[in-house]
Amino acid sequence: MSEKPGYRPEGSFQIAVRSLRQADSPRFGINLEHVRRLAESEAVFQPILVHRETMRVVDGMHRVHAVKLRGQHTLAAEWFEGDECAAFMVAVESNAQHGLPLSREERKQAALRILRYHPDWSDRAIAKTSGLSARSVGTIRRQTGQEGARADVRIGCDGRARPSSTAAGRVAAAEMIRQNPSASLREISRQAGISVGTVRDVRRRLASGQEPVPERQRKGLNTSDSIPVVVEPQVVEAVSDPAQRIEMFNRLRKDPSLRLSENGRFVLHQLRTQLCSTEDWKRLAPAIPMHGRTTVAELLSACADDLMEVAQELRRIEDSLAG
């Protein structure tokens, strides 16, 4: 089982079924047919996850009922340590990723509860945990009256803090571009607190004589506002750790829809090359002559900007198709 917030990988152990309490689960109830199928199978169950403080089952309630149906009194378990909010979050994520899928209504109710716990989380971050689309989470946020109560800064699924609206950042970026047209996209992005792709769009809009802020974002915008305070991004271990990148890639290359198609194999090849080339650049950096380092840095930044734009487009496409 992959490590989660509050999870302590001390190894599995046998726990008495009678000592367990009902799960604080996103599910509305137990699927008896699924329990029967589990009980009749000869499978050795993966350890369930148990909240040590309350003895509630965090993940694996169907396995508990299947063990009872088999007439057994113990089963393998692992401890979860953390508050009940964290336990519920792990329960939602676990149920959304494996086993019997959550119904859409169960996922919606889970997203609603997560929204109450973490109103500062972005729609995408809540969607990733609940198994809904970001668009669906946004709809739930609006329907529950949470839209106007959103914080100015939102926490994304990558752990970074960003403004909930890019309008003020666009105005700031436009002013920087007017004052210093040769400034790099990345530098403007850092100072204005918006993404590189958004800065590129601002520069394109200015070049074509348009306002830097799209019309749909101008409502309530005070263009005399000062440049917003930028929340420095946090380092996200799940992305920055090369070993975890390789682990993510290895999971991806097992996907038949990629592995068994020509374009899919090309995607995997390009990803493998990209993962390797990043480490190569780190190794080669000291060998680049001093007079050429600025040029190489600019070229690498430009390539990174292009890749970021592709990544953003993939996320936009995912949102438009989901929900």
Short mmCIF file of C-alpha atoms in Angstrom, two decimals, residues 14-306:
data_model
loop_
_atom_site.label_atom_id
_atom_site.label_comp_id
_atom_site.label_asym_id
_atom_site.label_seq_id
_atom_site.Cartn_x
_atom_site.Cartn_y
_atom_site.Cartn_z
CA GLN A 14 -3.68 -9.95 12.45
CA ILE A 15 -6.54 -8.11 14.09
CA ALA A 16 -9.74 -9.48 15.65
CA VAL A 17 -12.85 -8.68 13.61
CA ARG A 18 -14.85 -8.06 16.79
CA SER A 19 -12.48 -5.23 17.79
CA LEU A 20 -13.25 -3.19 14.65
CA ARG A 21 -15.75 -0.34 14.41
CA GLN A 22 -17.89 0.62 11.42
CA ALA A 23 -16.01 2.66 8.84
CA ASP A 24 -16.50 6.39 8.40
CA SER A 25 -16.86 5.62 4.72
CA PRO A 26 -17.92 7.59 1.66
CA ARG A 27 -20.12 4.62 0.76
CA PHE A 28 -23.82 4.72 1.54
CA GLY A 29 -23.85 1.06 2.58
CA ILE A 30 -22.43 -2.41 2.13
CA ASN A 31 -22.86 -4.17 -1.22
CA LEU A 32 -23.87 -7.67 -0.10
CA GLU A 33 -23.36 -9.18 -3.55
CA HIS A 34 -19.79 -7.89 -3.60
CA VAL A 35 -19.24 -9.30 -0.11
CA ARG A 36 -20.50 -12.71 -1.27
CA ARG A 37 -18.18 -12.72 -4.28
CA LEU A 38 -15.22 -11.85 -2.07
CA ALA A 39 -16.10 -14.54 0.48
CA GLU A 40 -16.49 -17.24 -2.19
CA SER A 41 -13.19 -16.40 -3.84
CA GLU A 42 -9.96 -18.04 -2.76
CA ALA A 43 -8.14 -14.74 -2.75
CA VAL A 44 -5.88 -13.76 0.13
CA PHE A 45 -7.09 -10.28 1.03
CA GLN A 46 -4.79 -7.30 1.16
CA PRO A 47 -4.52 -5.84 4.70
CA ILE A 48 -7.31 -3.47 5.66
CA LEU A 49 -6.42 -0.03 7.01
CA VAL A 50 -7.55 0.73 10.57
CA HIS A 51 -7.60 4.09 12.36
CA ARG A 52 -5.58 3.31 15.47
CA GLU A 53 -7.25 5.95 17.68
CA THR A 54 -10.87 4.97 16.99
CA MET A 55 -10.48 1.41 15.60
CA ARG A 56 -12.67 2.44 12.66
CA VAL A 57 -11.97 0.73 9.36
CA VAL A 58 -10.48 3.33 7.00
CA ASP A 59 -10.30 1.03 3.97
CA GLY A 60 -11.57 -2.54 3.62
CA MET A 61 -15.07 -2.81 5.10
CA HIS A 62 -16.21 -5.23 2.39
CA ARG A 63 -13.23 -7.45 3.21
CA VAL A 64 -14.25 -7.40 6.89
CA HIS A 65 -17.76 -8.63 6.04
CA ALA A 66 -16.34 -11.24 3.66
CA VAL A 67 -14.11 -12.62 6.41
CA LYS A 68 -17.14 -12.85 8.70
CA LEU A 69 -19.04 -14.72 6.00
CA ARG A 70 -16.14 -17.16 5.71
CA GLY A 71 -16.46 -17.84 9.44
CA GLN A 72 -13.03 -16.38 10.22
CA HIS A 73 -12.36 -14.23 13.25
CA THR A 74 -9.21 -12.33 12.28
CA LEU A 75 -7.75 -10.69 9.20
CA ALA A 76 -4.63 -8.79 8.16
CA ALA A 77 -4.54 -5.08 8.95
CA GLU A 78 -2.27 -2.04 8.98
CA TRP A 79 -2.51 1.01 11.22
CA PHE A 80 -3.47 4.54 10.18
CA GLU A 81 -2.52 7.36 12.53
CA GLY A 82 -4.04 10.79 12.08
CA ASP A 83 -7.20 12.72 12.84
CA GLU A 84 -10.62 11.60 11.64
CA CYS A 85 -10.59 14.16 8.84
CA ALA A 86 -7.39 12.68 7.43
CA ALA A 87 -8.82 9.18 7.84
CA PHE A 88 -11.91 10.10 5.82
CA MET A 89 -9.75 11.63 3.09
CA VAL A 90 -7.75 8.42 2.78
CA ALA A 91 -10.96 6.36 2.78
CA VAL A 92 -12.33 8.41 -0.13
CA GLU A 93 -9.12 8.22 -2.12
CA SER A 94 -8.74 4.48 -1.52
CA ASN A 95 -12.32 3.69 -2.52
CA ALA A 96 -12.07 5.88 -5.61
CA GLN A 97 -8.94 4.08 -6.82
CA HIS A 98 -9.58 0.36 -6.28
CA GLY A 99 -12.10 -2.29 -5.40
CA LEU A 100 -15.81 -1.67 -5.84
CA PRO A 101 -16.15 1.75 -7.53
CA LEU A 102 -18.00 4.50 -5.70
CA SER A 103 -21.26 5.59 -7.30
CA ARG A 104 -21.43 9.09 -8.71
CA GLU A 105 -23.68 10.21 -5.87
CA GLU A 106 -21.23 8.78 -3.31
CA ARG A 107 -18.39 10.66 -4.99
CA LYS A 108 -20.43 13.86 -4.98
CA GLN A 109 -21.18 13.54 -1.27
CA ALA A 110 -17.51 12.81 -0.58
CA ALA A 111 -16.47 15.89 -2.55
CA LEU A 112 -18.98 17.99 -0.59
CA ARG A 113 -17.52 16.83 2.72
CA ILE A 114 -13.95 17.42 1.54
CA LEU A 115 -14.98 20.90 0.44
CA ARG A 116 -16.22 21.59 3.96
CA TYR A 117 -12.95 20.33 5.42
CA HIS A 118 -10.74 22.17 2.93
CA PRO A 119 -12.52 25.14 1.29
CA ASP A 120 -9.11 26.47 0.23
CA TRP A 121 -8.38 23.41 -1.93
CA SER A 122 -8.69 23.88 -5.68
CA ASP A 123 -11.46 22.15 -7.60
CA ARG A 124 -8.82 19.96 -9.26
CA ALA A 125 -7.31 18.88 -5.93
CA ILE A 126 -10.72 17.85 -4.56
CA ALA A 127 -11.54 16.15 -7.85
CA LYS A 128 -8.35 14.10 -7.71
CA THR A 129 -9.23 12.77 -4.27
CA SER A 130 -12.96 12.20 -4.82
CA GLY A 131 -12.84 10.75 -8.33
CA LEU A 132 -15.01 13.48 -9.85
CA SER A 133 -14.04 15.97 -12.53
CA ALA A 134 -12.86 19.45 -11.56
CA ARG A 135 -15.86 20.88 -13.39
CA SER A 136 -18.24 18.80 -11.24
CA VAL A 137 -16.51 19.94 -8.06
CA GLY A 138 -16.85 23.55 -9.20
CA THR A 139 -20.57 23.01 -9.73
CA ILE A 140 -20.91 21.55 -6.22
CA ARG A 141 -18.98 24.51 -4.81
CA ARG A 142 -21.35 26.97 -6.46
CA GLN A 143 -24.51 25.06 -5.52
CA THR A 144 -23.53 24.98 -1.85
CA GLY A 145 -22.80 28.70 -1.71
CA GLN A 146 -19.07 28.14 -1.25
CA GLU A 147 -18.17 30.04 -4.43
CA GLY A 148 -18.14 33.47 -2.83
CA ALA A 149 -16.39 32.20 0.29
CA ARG A 150 -13.34 30.90 -1.50
CA ALA A 151 -10.00 32.08 -0.23
CA ASP A 152 -7.89 34.39 -2.39
CA VAL A 153 -5.27 31.66 -2.44
CA ARG A 154 -6.15 28.10 -3.42
CA ILE A 155 -4.10 24.94 -2.86
CA GLY A 156 -3.72 22.84 -6.00
CA CYS A 157 -3.24 19.09 -6.31
CA ASP A 158 0.50 19.70 -6.71
CA GLY A 159 0.61 21.36 -3.27
CA ARG A 160 1.25 24.85 -4.64
CA ALA A 161 -0.68 27.91 -3.47
CA ARG A 162 -2.16 30.01 -6.27
CA PRO A 163 -4.64 32.90 -6.52
CA SER A 164 -8.24 31.72 -6.91
CA SER A 165 -8.53 34.20 -9.80
CA THR A 166 -5.79 35.18 -12.25
CA ALA A 167 -7.34 38.58 -13.01
CA ALA A 168 -5.14 40.62 -10.66
CA GLY A 169 -2.09 38.60 -11.70
CA ARG A 170 -2.84 39.30 -15.37
CA VAL A 171 -2.99 43.04 -14.68
CA ALA A 172 0.33 42.85 -12.84
CA ALA A 173 1.91 40.80 -15.62
CA ALA A 174 0.70 43.27 -18.27
CA GLU A 175 2.33 46.15 -16.40
CA MET A 176 5.61 44.22 -16.12
CA ILE A 177 5.56 43.43 -19.84
CA ARG A 178 4.97 47.10 -20.69
CA GLN A 179 7.83 48.18 -18.44
CA ASN A 180 10.24 45.47 -19.52
CA PRO A 181 9.24 43.81 -22.81
CA SER A 182 12.34 41.59 -22.79
CA ALA A 183 11.60 40.04 -19.38
CA SER A 184 11.30 36.24 -19.49
CA LEU A 185 7.93 34.56 -19.12
CA ARG A 186 9.19 32.63 -16.13
CA GLU A 187 10.35 35.75 -14.27
CA ILE A 188 7.03 37.53 -14.88
CA SER A 189 5.20 34.37 -13.82
CA ARG A 190 7.08 34.26 -10.52
CA GLN A 191 6.51 37.93 -9.69
CA ALA A 192 2.86 38.10 -10.78
CA GLY A 193 1.90 34.79 -9.16
CA ILE A 194 0.35 33.26 -12.28
CA SER A 195 1.39 30.40 -14.55
CA VAL A 196 3.81 30.75 -17.44
CA GLY A 197 1.02 29.83 -19.84
CA THR A 198 -1.14 32.67 -18.48
CA VAL A 199 1.74 35.13 -18.89
CA ARG A 200 2.15 33.97 -22.48
CA ASP A 201 -1.56 34.61 -23.07
CA VAL A 202 -1.27 38.10 -21.56
CA ARG A 203 1.67 38.90 -23.86
CA ARG A 204 -0.29 37.61 -26.86
CA ARG A 205 -3.36 39.67 -25.94
CA LEU A 206 -1.32 42.84 -25.51
CA ALA A 207 0.40 42.29 -28.86
CA SER A 208 -3.01 42.02 -30.56
CA GLY A 209 -4.38 45.12 -28.84
CA GLN A 210 -6.68 43.27 -26.43
CA GLU A 211 -7.18 43.74 -22.70
CA PRO A 212 -4.92 41.46 -20.61
CA VAL A 213 -7.91 40.13 -18.64
CA PRO A 214 -10.63 38.22 -20.56
CA GLU A 215 -14.07 39.80 -20.29
CA ARG A 216 -15.49 36.96 -18.18
CA GLN A 217 -12.87 37.68 -15.47
CA ARG A 218 -13.22 41.46 -15.35
CA LYS A 219 -16.28 41.55 -13.06
CA GLY A 220 -15.30 43.06 -9.72
CA LEU A 221 -11.70 43.62 -10.81
CA ASN A 222 -10.09 46.79 -9.49
CA THR A 223 -7.35 47.56 -11.98
CA SER A 224 -5.77 49.98 -9.54
CA ASP A 225 -4.91 47.12 -7.23
CA SER A 226 -1.25 46.73 -6.46
CA ILE A 227 0.74 43.75 -7.60
CA PRO A 228 -0.46 40.79 -5.54
CA VAL A 229 1.65 39.16 -2.90
CA VAL A 230 3.07 35.95 -4.30
CA VAL A 231 2.86 32.80 -2.20
CA GLU A 232 6.08 30.91 -2.78
CA PRO A 233 5.46 27.42 -4.15
CA GLN A 234 6.13 24.47 -1.90
CA VAL A 235 8.30 21.59 -2.94
CA VAL A 236 6.17 18.58 -3.81
CA GLU A 237 8.05 15.39 -3.08
CA ALA A 238 5.71 13.20 -5.13
CA VAL A 239 6.77 15.10 -8.27
CA SER A 240 10.29 16.28 -7.52
CA ASP A 241 11.62 12.89 -6.36
CA PRO A 242 13.17 11.17 -9.45
CA ALA A 243 12.46 7.73 -8.01
CA GLN A 244 8.75 8.52 -7.72
CA ARG A 245 8.72 9.88 -11.27
CA ILE A 246 10.07 6.55 -12.46
CA GLU A 247 7.44 4.73 -10.39
CA MET A 248 4.68 6.86 -11.98
CA PHE A 249 6.08 6.13 -15.45
CA ASN A 250 6.28 2.39 -14.76
CA ARG A 251 2.60 2.35 -13.81
CA LEU A 252 1.73 4.31 -16.93
CA ARG A 253 3.56 2.01 -19.31
CA LYS A 254 1.43 -0.95 -18.14
CA ASP A 255 -1.65 0.75 -19.58
CA PRO A 256 -2.73 -1.36 -22.60
CA SER A 257 -4.23 1.67 -24.37
CA LEU A 258 -0.72 3.14 -24.52
CA ARG A 259 1.38 0.00 -24.75
CA LEU A 260 -0.61 -1.57 -27.59
CA SER A 261 -0.94 1.44 -29.92
CA GLU A 262 1.69 3.09 -32.10
CA ASN A 263 1.00 6.60 -30.79
CA GLY A 264 0.83 5.31 -27.24
CA ARG A 265 4.24 3.65 -27.56
CA PHE A 266 5.62 6.91 -28.94
CA VAL A 267 4.21 8.80 -25.93
CA LEU A 268 5.91 6.34 -23.57
CA HIS A 269 9.17 6.63 -25.54
CA GLN A 270 9.09 10.44 -25.31
CA LEU A 271 8.34 10.34 -21.60
CA ARG A 272 11.20 7.92 -21.00
CA THR A 273 13.54 10.18 -22.96
CA GLN A 274 12.37 13.22 -21.00
CA LEU A 275 12.93 11.51 -17.65
CA CYS A 276 16.43 10.47 -18.64
CA SER A 277 17.39 13.80 -20.22
CA THR A 278 16.56 15.74 -17.05
CA GLU A 279 19.10 13.75 -15.08
CA ASP A 280 21.59 14.09 -17.97
CA TRP A 281 21.27 17.88 -17.89
CA LYS A 282 21.94 17.91 -14.16
CA ARG A 283 25.08 15.86 -14.77
CA LEU A 284 26.26 17.95 -17.75
CA ALA A 285 25.57 21.39 -16.25
CA PRO A 286 29.06 21.85 -14.74
CA ALA A 287 30.65 21.11 -18.16
CA ILE A 288 28.87 24.02 -19.91
CA PRO A 289 31.33 26.94 -20.40
CA MET A 290 30.55 30.09 -18.43
CA HIS A 291 29.94 32.23 -21.53
CA GLY A 292 27.30 29.77 -22.79
CA ARG A 293 25.39 29.02 -19.59
CA THR A 294 22.93 31.92 -19.93
CA THR A 295 22.03 30.86 -23.48
CA VAL A 296 21.61 27.21 -22.48
CA ALA A 297 19.50 28.28 -19.48
CA GLU A 298 17.20 30.37 -21.71
CA LEU A 299 16.80 27.51 -24.19
CA LEU A 300 15.98 25.05 -21.42
CA SER A 301 13.51 27.52 -19.89
CA ALA A 302 11.81 27.95 -23.26
CA CYS A 303 11.51 24.17 -23.65
CA ALA A 304 10.13 23.90 -20.10
CA ASP A 305 7.57 26.62 -20.89
CA ASP A 306 6.44 24.70 -23.97
#
